[in-house]
Amino acid sequence: MIKDTIKQMMKKALFKKSKGVERYPDDSKILRGYNRCLTFLIGYPTYIKNIFNFGVLRFLFGHPYKRTINRNLYIVAIIKNEGKYLEEWLVYHSLIGVKGFIIYDNGSSDTTRDIINKYKDKFNIDYNFFPGKSMQMPAYRDAVERYKEENIWLLTIDADEFIVPVTVGSITEWLNSISDNVGQVLIGWMIFGSSGHVKSPDGLVLDNYRAHATNKHITDYKPIVKPDYVVSANMPHMYNVIGKTIDENGARQWFYPYSGLVGSRPASKNKVRINHYYTKSLEDYDIKTKRGDANNAGKNLKSMNEFKVQDRNEEQDKLLDRYINELKRLLN
C-alpha cells in the first residue's frame, strides 16, 4: 500500500498531467531545471545499485573500462511475420556497416525463415526460433548474456526501425570514438508517418515513406550498449549498465527521458538517429495491430488513436536518398 502510494506521488511529480501535450517540449527553463534535478535524484541511486549488482570488487578491480576501440556494431531484434520488409532491413543495415544480426523469431509463419537462410552466412546472422508470449525482454537478456565476451556494440531495434548516420560518416567509427567509461548510448527516434498511403505500396520502405515529424516532436530512444557493461535488461529502451549512459552529444542520462516527463525535450538527432516507420500505410498498421505487442502480449498498444498520434507527415526527408539506388541494386 505504501509502495503504491509512493509510486503515485512520484508519477504526479515527474509526469505531465495533460495527455495532449506530452509530445511537445516544455520551453520553461524552470521546468527543464526541475527535470534535470529529479532525473538525477532518481537515476543516481540506480547507478550505485548497478555497481553493487555488478559487484563492487569486480567493478573496481576486475572490469576496467576497456575495449572501446575496434568494437563492431551488431543488432539484436525480435521479429514476427516481418518477411515483407525484412530483406530491405537486413541489406540496408549491412550496407551502412552493421557486422552481425542476432535475430529472435517469435513464431513467424511467413517468408521470414527463407530470407534469414538466404543471408545467414553473408550477413553473419545468429538466428534463434523464440516462440511464446511477451518474449521481447527474454530475447534481449539472452543476447546480452551470450555476447558478453564479444567485443561489440549492440543496438536494440525492431524491424520497423532503421539506424541512420546523419552527419557522421560511419556509425561504428563514431561509437568507437566515445570515451571508454560509457556503457550505453541512447539514440533518438524520428517518427515517420504514412505519407498518405492507405494501401501498402510496392517498393522500399525507405523510398515510400519520406514524411516525418518535426524535430520538436518528442518520442523515444533506443539503446546501443556494450554487452560486457550490462547489469540487467528490464525495458527495451534503456538497459541498466555500469559506466555512463549518454545521448549522442555526450550528455549524461541518469534516468530514461520519457516523452511525458515534466520539462522533457526532444532528442538530439544531429549525428545519428533512428527512423521509426511506426505506422507505414493504414493497411500495414492494421496488420501490425492484429499481430500484437512483443513485450506485453496481454496489452494492445496499437489503436487507431495511436495511429493518429504517430502518423506524422509534417516534413519531407531526403537523407536516405544516398543509399536508395545501391539498396535497390543489392536487392535485385
Tab-separated table of C-alpha atoms in Angstrom:
chain	number	residue	atom	x	y	z
A	1	MET	CA	0.000	0.000	0.000
A	2	ILE	CA	2.763	2.437	0.978
A	3	LYS	CA	4.783	1.396	-2.076
A	4	ASP	CA	1.828	2.099	-4.394
A	5	THR	CA	1.256	5.482	-2.735
A	6	ILE	CA	4.903	6.434	-3.246
A	7	LYS	CA	4.686	5.376	-6.904
A	8	GLN	CA	1.628	7.565	-7.430
A	9	MET	CA	3.344	10.525	-5.766
A	10	MET	CA	6.416	10.075	-7.963
A	11	LYS	CA	4.247	9.830	-11.065
A	12	LYS	CA	2.493	13.097	-10.223
A	13	ALA	CA	5.817	14.808	-9.539
A	14	LEU	CA	7.515	13.592	-12.711
A	15	PHE	CA	4.904	13.376	-15.434
A	16	LYS	CA	2.755	15.949	-17.174
A	17	LYS	CA	-0.915	15.977	-16.262
A	18	SER	CA	-2.277	16.649	-19.734
A	19	LYS	CA	-2.047	13.777	-22.207
A	20	GLY	CA	-2.410	16.151	-25.110
A	21	VAL	CA	0.907	17.952	-24.799
A	22	GLU	CA	3.455	15.311	-23.872
A	23	ARG	CA	4.755	15.080	-27.452
A	24	TYR	CA	5.953	18.676	-27.398
A	25	PRO	CA	8.775	20.277	-25.393
A	26	ASP	CA	8.445	22.377	-22.275
A	27	ASP	CA	10.079	25.723	-23.059
A	28	SER	CA	10.196	26.809	-19.425
A	29	LYS	CA	13.756	26.907	-18.061
A	30	ILE	CA	12.346	26.255	-14.597
A	31	LEU	CA	10.635	23.046	-15.732
A	32	ARG	CA	13.732	21.933	-17.598
A	33	GLY	CA	15.801	22.508	-14.466
A	34	TYR	CA	13.206	20.607	-12.452
A	35	ASN	CA	13.532	17.751	-14.937
A	36	ARG	CA	17.330	17.614	-14.630
A	37	CYS	CA	17.195	17.710	-10.839
A	38	LEU	CA	14.565	14.990	-10.437
A	39	THR	CA	16.044	12.646	-13.036
A	40	PHE	CA	19.424	12.882	-11.295
A	41	LEU	CA	17.884	12.230	-7.874
A	42	ILE	CA	16.097	9.156	-9.228
A	43	GLY	CA	18.844	7.956	-11.528
A	44	TYR	CA	21.890	8.261	-9.273
A	45	PRO	CA	20.720	5.610	-6.760
A	46	THR	CA	20.094	3.286	-9.722
A	47	TYR	CA	23.648	3.914	-10.918
A	48	ILE	CA	25.001	2.939	-7.477
A	49	LYS	CA	22.679	-0.078	-7.373
A	50	ASN	CA	24.015	-1.186	-10.764
A	51	ILE	CA	27.567	-1.156	-9.389
A	52	PHE	CA	26.539	-3.279	-6.394
A	53	ASN	CA	24.612	-5.700	-8.615
A	54	PHE	CA	27.594	-5.934	-10.937
A	55	GLY	CA	29.896	-6.480	-7.950
A	56	VAL	CA	31.869	-3.680	-6.295
A	57	LEU	CA	35.198	-5.532	-6.277
A	58	ARG	CA	34.672	-6.698	-9.830
A	59	PHE	CA	33.799	-3.140	-10.842
A	60	LEU	CA	36.859	-1.664	-9.114
A	61	PHE	CA	39.449	-4.292	-9.977
A	62	GLY	CA	38.104	-6.899	-12.371
A	63	HIS	CA	36.386	-4.845	-15.051
A	64	PRO	CA	38.345	-1.778	-16.049
A	65	TYR	CA	36.636	0.343	-18.672
A	66	LYS	CA	38.053	-1.209	-21.769
A	67	ARG	CA	37.928	-2.097	-25.424
A	68	THR	CA	36.005	0.758	-26.943
A	69	ILE	CA	38.333	0.820	-29.952
A	70	ASN	CA	37.564	-1.661	-32.737
A	71	ARG	CA	34.176	-2.806	-31.462
A	72	ASN	CA	31.904	-3.867	-34.315
A	73	LEU	CA	28.219	-2.916	-34.413
A	74	TYR	CA	25.641	-5.706	-34.058
A	75	ILE	CA	21.844	-5.548	-33.979
A	76	VAL	CA	19.522	-7.585	-31.777
A	77	ALA	CA	15.866	-7.778	-32.802
A	78	ILE	CA	12.827	-9.912	-32.108
A	79	ILE	CA	10.555	-10.300	-35.125
A	80	LYS	CA	7.337	-11.995	-36.141
A	81	ASN	CA	6.000	-12.220	-39.697
A	82	GLU	CA	8.140	-9.333	-40.954
A	83	GLY	CA	9.065	-11.145	-44.167
A	84	LYS	CA	7.681	-8.432	-46.436
A	85	TYR	CA	10.204	-5.877	-45.176
A	86	LEU	CA	12.930	-7.985	-43.560
A	87	GLU	CA	15.194	-8.269	-46.598
A	88	GLU	CA	15.364	-4.490	-47.072
A	89	TRP	CA	16.062	-4.052	-43.345
A	90	LEU	CA	18.938	-6.561	-43.369
A	91	VAL	CA	20.541	-5.305	-46.579
A	92	TYR	CA	20.306	-1.644	-45.565
A	93	HIS	CA	21.927	-2.195	-42.181
A	94	SER	CA	24.673	-4.303	-43.709
A	95	LEU	CA	25.234	-1.509	-46.244
A	96	ILE	CA	25.870	1.071	-43.506
A	97	GLY	CA	28.322	-1.123	-41.626
A	98	VAL	CA	26.437	-3.459	-39.265
A	99	LYS	CA	28.566	-6.604	-38.911
A	100	GLY	CA	26.152	-9.011	-37.257
A	101	PHE	CA	22.479	-9.658	-36.516
A	102	ILE	CA	21.081	-11.544	-33.528
A	103	ILE	CA	17.554	-12.397	-34.627
A	104	TYR	CA	14.863	-13.906	-32.418
A	105	ASP	CA	11.915	-15.250	-34.410
A	106	ASN	CA	8.773	-15.082	-32.283
A	107	GLY	CA	6.948	-17.776	-34.281
A	108	SER	CA	6.827	-16.418	-37.842
A	109	SER	CA	4.681	-18.241	-40.399
A	110	ASP	CA	5.615	-16.168	-43.479
A	111	THR	CA	8.833	-15.973	-45.541
A	112	THR	CA	10.999	-14.869	-42.616
A	113	ARG	CA	12.956	-18.132	-42.359
A	114	ASP	CA	13.643	-18.215	-46.117
A	115	ILE	CA	15.060	-14.682	-46.026
A	116	ILE	CA	17.191	-15.494	-42.992
A	117	ASN	CA	18.597	-18.578	-44.741
A	118	LYS	CA	19.382	-16.509	-47.841
A	119	TYR	CA	21.531	-14.036	-45.897
A	120	LYS	CA	22.574	-16.079	-42.846
A	121	ASP	CA	26.228	-16.532	-43.775
A	122	LYS	CA	26.663	-13.379	-45.839
A	123	PHE	CA	25.449	-11.060	-43.068
A	124	ASN	CA	26.537	-13.109	-40.033
A	125	ILE	CA	23.014	-13.783	-38.745
A	126	ASP	CA	22.582	-15.591	-35.438
A	127	TYR	CA	19.035	-16.963	-35.848
A	128	ASN	CA	17.016	-18.165	-32.862
A	129	PHE	CA	13.478	-19.541	-33.035
A	130	PHE	CA	11.865	-17.963	-29.970
A	131	PRO	CA	8.078	-18.519	-29.796
A	132	GLY	CA	5.865	-17.584	-26.881
A	133	LYS	CA	4.137	-14.593	-25.335
A	134	SER	CA	5.883	-11.432	-24.122
A	135	MET	CA	9.280	-12.691	-25.277
A	136	GLN	CA	10.931	-9.367	-26.125
A	137	MET	CA	12.890	-8.818	-22.915
A	138	PRO	CA	13.829	-12.507	-22.505
A	139	ALA	CA	15.276	-12.313	-26.030
A	140	TYR	CA	17.321	-9.207	-25.258
A	141	ARG	CA	18.593	-10.663	-21.990
A	142	ASP	CA	19.626	-13.842	-23.778
A	143	ALA	CA	21.522	-11.876	-26.430
A	144	VAL	CA	23.360	-9.759	-23.868
A	145	GLU	CA	24.340	-12.824	-21.847
A	146	ARG	CA	25.584	-14.789	-24.851
A	147	TYR	CA	27.561	-11.871	-26.300
A	148	LYS	CA	29.144	-10.518	-23.106
A	149	GLU	CA	32.560	-11.796	-24.121
A	150	GLU	CA	32.338	-10.333	-27.619
A	151	ASN	CA	33.983	-7.027	-28.465
A	152	ILE	CA	30.861	-5.361	-29.884
A	153	TRP	CA	28.362	-2.553	-29.626
A	154	LEU	CA	24.818	-3.960	-29.509
A	155	LEU	CA	21.922	-1.944	-30.947
A	156	THR	CA	18.406	-2.912	-29.857
A	157	ILE	CA	15.809	-2.115	-32.523
A	158	ASP	CA	12.728	-3.574	-34.211
A	159	ALA	CA	12.175	-4.429	-37.858
A	160	ASP	CA	10.375	-1.112	-38.426
A	161	GLU	CA	13.389	0.880	-37.195
A	162	PHE	CA	16.444	1.870	-39.234
A	163	ILE	CA	19.504	3.491	-37.691
A	164	VAL	CA	20.755	6.359	-39.860
A	165	PRO	CA	24.059	8.262	-39.898
A	166	VAL	CA	23.012	11.915	-40.167
A	167	THR	CA	26.310	13.825	-40.141
A	168	VAL	CA	28.781	11.128	-39.068
A	169	GLY	CA	30.467	9.184	-41.845
A	170	SER	CA	30.428	5.853	-40.024
A	171	ILE	CA	28.277	4.980	-37.022
A	172	THR	CA	30.805	2.374	-35.877
A	173	GLU	CA	33.743	4.778	-36.037
A	174	TRP	CA	31.711	7.398	-34.179
A	175	LEU	CA	30.824	4.903	-31.441
A	176	ASN	CA	34.441	3.845	-31.106
A	177	SER	CA	35.480	7.461	-30.590
A	178	ILE	CA	33.343	7.673	-27.432
A	179	SER	CA	35.009	7.530	-24.017
A	180	ASP	CA	35.753	4.094	-22.562
A	181	ASN	CA	33.666	4.805	-19.453
A	182	VAL	CA	30.442	4.965	-21.487
A	183	GLY	CA	28.380	1.791	-21.341
A	184	GLN	CA	25.314	2.924	-23.287
A	185	VAL	CA	24.341	5.493	-25.906
A	186	LEU	CA	20.671	6.424	-26.350
A	187	ILE	CA	19.694	7.225	-29.951
A	188	GLY	CA	16.560	9.268	-30.616
A	189	TRP	CA	13.687	8.269	-32.847
A	190	MET	CA	12.484	10.239	-35.833
A	191	ILE	CA	8.852	9.258	-36.335
A	192	PHE	CA	7.810	8.693	-39.963
A	193	GLY	CA	4.133	8.670	-40.899
A	194	SER	CA	2.044	7.016	-43.594
A	195	SER	CA	2.934	9.566	-46.301
A	196	GLY	CA	-0.746	9.358	-47.219
A	197	HIS	CA	-0.674	5.649	-48.113
A	198	VAL	CA	-3.878	3.803	-47.291
A	199	LYS	CA	-2.920	0.585	-49.093
A	200	SER	CA	0.528	-0.901	-48.675
A	201	PRO	CA	2.596	0.256	-51.690
A	202	ASP	CA	5.122	-1.815	-53.617
A	203	GLY	CA	8.781	-0.913	-53.274
A	204	LEU	CA	11.095	0.068	-50.448
A	205	VAL	CA	10.050	1.379	-47.059
A	206	LEU	CA	12.838	3.940	-47.276
A	207	ASP	CA	11.554	5.130	-50.650
A	208	ASN	CA	7.804	5.081	-49.995
A	209	TYR	CA	7.728	6.774	-46.594
A	210	ARG	CA	9.589	10.079	-46.669
A	211	ALA	CA	7.427	12.304	-44.453
A	212	HIS	CA	8.184	12.616	-40.754
A	213	ALA	CA	7.549	14.667	-37.628
A	214	THR	CA	9.324	17.913	-36.856
A	215	ASN	CA	12.372	17.982	-34.601
A	216	LYS	CA	10.187	19.383	-31.806
A	217	HIS	CA	8.140	16.184	-31.646
A	218	ILE	CA	9.210	14.230	-28.548
A	219	THR	CA	9.379	10.463	-28.874
A	220	ASP	CA	11.550	7.658	-27.546
A	221	TYR	CA	15.108	6.414	-27.747
A	222	LYS	CA	16.721	3.055	-28.415
A	223	PRO	CA	19.948	1.883	-26.762
A	224	ILE	CA	23.339	0.912	-28.114
A	225	VAL	CA	25.205	-0.915	-25.355
A	226	LYS	CA	28.441	-2.713	-24.672
A	227	PRO	CA	27.157	-6.154	-23.579
A	228	ASP	CA	30.009	-6.563	-21.089
A	229	TYR	CA	28.837	-3.383	-19.327
A	230	VAL	CA	25.197	-4.509	-18.966
A	231	VAL	CA	23.937	-5.349	-15.477
A	232	SER	CA	20.321	-6.089	-16.418
A	233	ALA	CA	17.796	-5.531	-19.206
A	234	ASN	CA	14.318	-4.640	-17.986
A	235	MET	CA	12.972	-2.376	-20.738
A	236	PRO	CA	13.675	-2.195	-24.493
A	237	HIS	CA	14.617	1.496	-24.496
A	238	MET	CA	17.317	1.632	-21.807
A	239	TYR	CA	19.391	-1.029	-20.069
A	240	ASN	CA	20.987	-0.932	-16.628
A	241	VAL	CA	24.729	-0.594	-17.178
A	242	ILE	CA	27.920	0.223	-15.390
A	243	GLY	CA	29.569	3.333	-16.716
A	244	LYS	CA	27.750	6.280	-18.193
A	245	THR	CA	24.591	6.394	-20.249
A	246	ILE	CA	24.724	9.325	-22.672
A	247	ASP	CA	22.887	10.765	-25.659
A	248	GLU	CA	24.565	11.459	-28.996
A	249	ASN	CA	26.008	14.738	-27.702
A	250	GLY	CA	27.589	13.098	-24.674
A	251	ALA	CA	25.008	14.463	-22.197
A	252	ARG	CA	24.629	12.146	-19.188
A	253	GLN	CA	21.250	10.419	-18.943
A	254	TRP	CA	20.625	9.437	-15.329
A	255	PHE	CA	17.036	8.333	-15.935
A	256	TYR	CA	15.165	7.333	-19.068
A	257	PRO	CA	13.984	10.549	-20.822
A	258	TYR	CA	10.299	9.681	-21.147
A	259	SER	CA	8.329	11.903	-23.517
A	260	GLY	CA	5.775	12.651	-20.802
A	261	LEU	CA	8.236	13.898	-18.187
A	262	VAL	CA	7.798	17.425	-16.892
A	263	GLY	CA	10.436	19.547	-18.619
A	264	SER	CA	11.005	16.962	-21.364
A	265	ARG	CA	12.884	17.947	-24.502
A	266	PRO	CA	13.142	16.327	-27.938
A	267	ALA	CA	16.091	14.045	-28.574
A	268	SER	CA	19.083	15.444	-30.379
A	269	LYS	CA	19.253	13.864	-33.834
A	270	ASN	CA	22.123	15.784	-35.412
A	271	LYS	CA	24.672	12.958	-35.631
A	272	VAL	CA	22.730	9.699	-35.629
A	273	ARG	CA	19.030	8.912	-35.433
A	274	ILE	CA	16.640	6.001	-35.700
A	275	ASN	CA	13.996	6.297	-38.389
A	276	HIS	CA	10.909	4.678	-36.900
A	277	TYR	CA	8.346	3.666	-39.517
A	278	TYR	CA	5.749	3.029	-36.853
A	279	THR	CA	2.597	3.161	-38.946
A	280	LYS	CA	3.585	2.719	-42.595
A	281	SER	CA	0.297	2.563	-44.540
A	282	LEU	CA	-3.083	2.222	-42.855
A	283	GLU	CA	-3.226	-1.335	-44.199
A	284	ASP	CA	0.178	-2.136	-42.678
A	285	TYR	CA	-0.864	-0.619	-39.380
A	286	ASP	CA	-3.984	-2.770	-39.256
A	287	ILE	CA	-1.831	-5.880	-39.748
A	288	LYS	CA	0.546	-4.670	-37.046
A	289	THR	CA	-2.340	-4.206	-34.620
A	290	LYS	CA	-3.563	-7.752	-35.155
A	291	ARG	CA	-0.045	-9.135	-34.688
A	292	GLY	CA	0.128	-7.826	-31.107
A	293	ASP	CA	2.898	-6.457	-28.917
A	294	ALA	CA	6.126	-8.437	-28.427
A	295	ASN	CA	6.794	-7.027	-24.968
A	296	ASN	CA	3.328	-7.372	-23.460
A	297	ALA	CA	1.069	-9.930	-25.092
A	298	GLY	CA	-1.868	-9.038	-22.867
A	299	LYS	CA	-1.915	-5.387	-23.823
A	300	ASN	CA	-2.948	-3.977	-27.202
A	301	LEU	CA	-0.918	-0.798	-27.527
A	302	LYS	CA	-1.818	-0.164	-31.132
A	303	SER	CA	-5.193	1.532	-31.548
A	304	MET	CA	-6.492	3.901	-34.201
A	305	ASN	CA	-5.951	6.742	-31.763
A	306	GLU	CA	-2.290	5.748	-31.606
A	307	PHE	CA	-2.194	5.757	-35.416
A	308	LYS	CA	-3.331	9.382	-35.395
A	309	VAL	CA	-0.666	10.299	-32.824
A	310	GLN	CA	2.118	8.561	-34.742
A	311	ASP	CA	1.058	9.410	-38.316
A	312	ARG	CA	3.417	12.369	-38.588
A	313	ASN	CA	3.952	13.834	-42.046
A	314	GLU	CA	4.990	17.445	-41.413
A	315	GLU	CA	8.361	17.384	-43.189
A	316	GLN	CA	9.758	15.649	-46.266
A	317	ASP	CA	13.087	13.883	-45.902
A	318	LYS	CA	15.796	13.073	-48.470
A	319	LEU	CA	18.545	11.972	-46.099
A	320	LEU	CA	18.472	8.354	-47.256
A	321	ASP	CA	18.477	9.136	-50.981
A	322	ARG	CA	22.233	8.435	-50.975
A	323	TYR	CA	21.503	4.764	-50.225
A	324	ILE	CA	18.377	4.104	-52.294
A	325	ASN	CA	19.994	3.231	-55.644
A	326	GLU	CA	22.624	0.964	-54.098
A	327	LEU	CA	19.983	-0.669	-51.921
A	328	LYS	CA	17.804	-1.384	-54.957
A	329	ARG	CA	20.802	-2.813	-56.808
A	330	LEU	CA	21.695	-5.142	-53.949
A	331	LEU	CA	18.104	-6.304	-53.546
A	332	ASN	CA	17.766	-7.035	-57.261
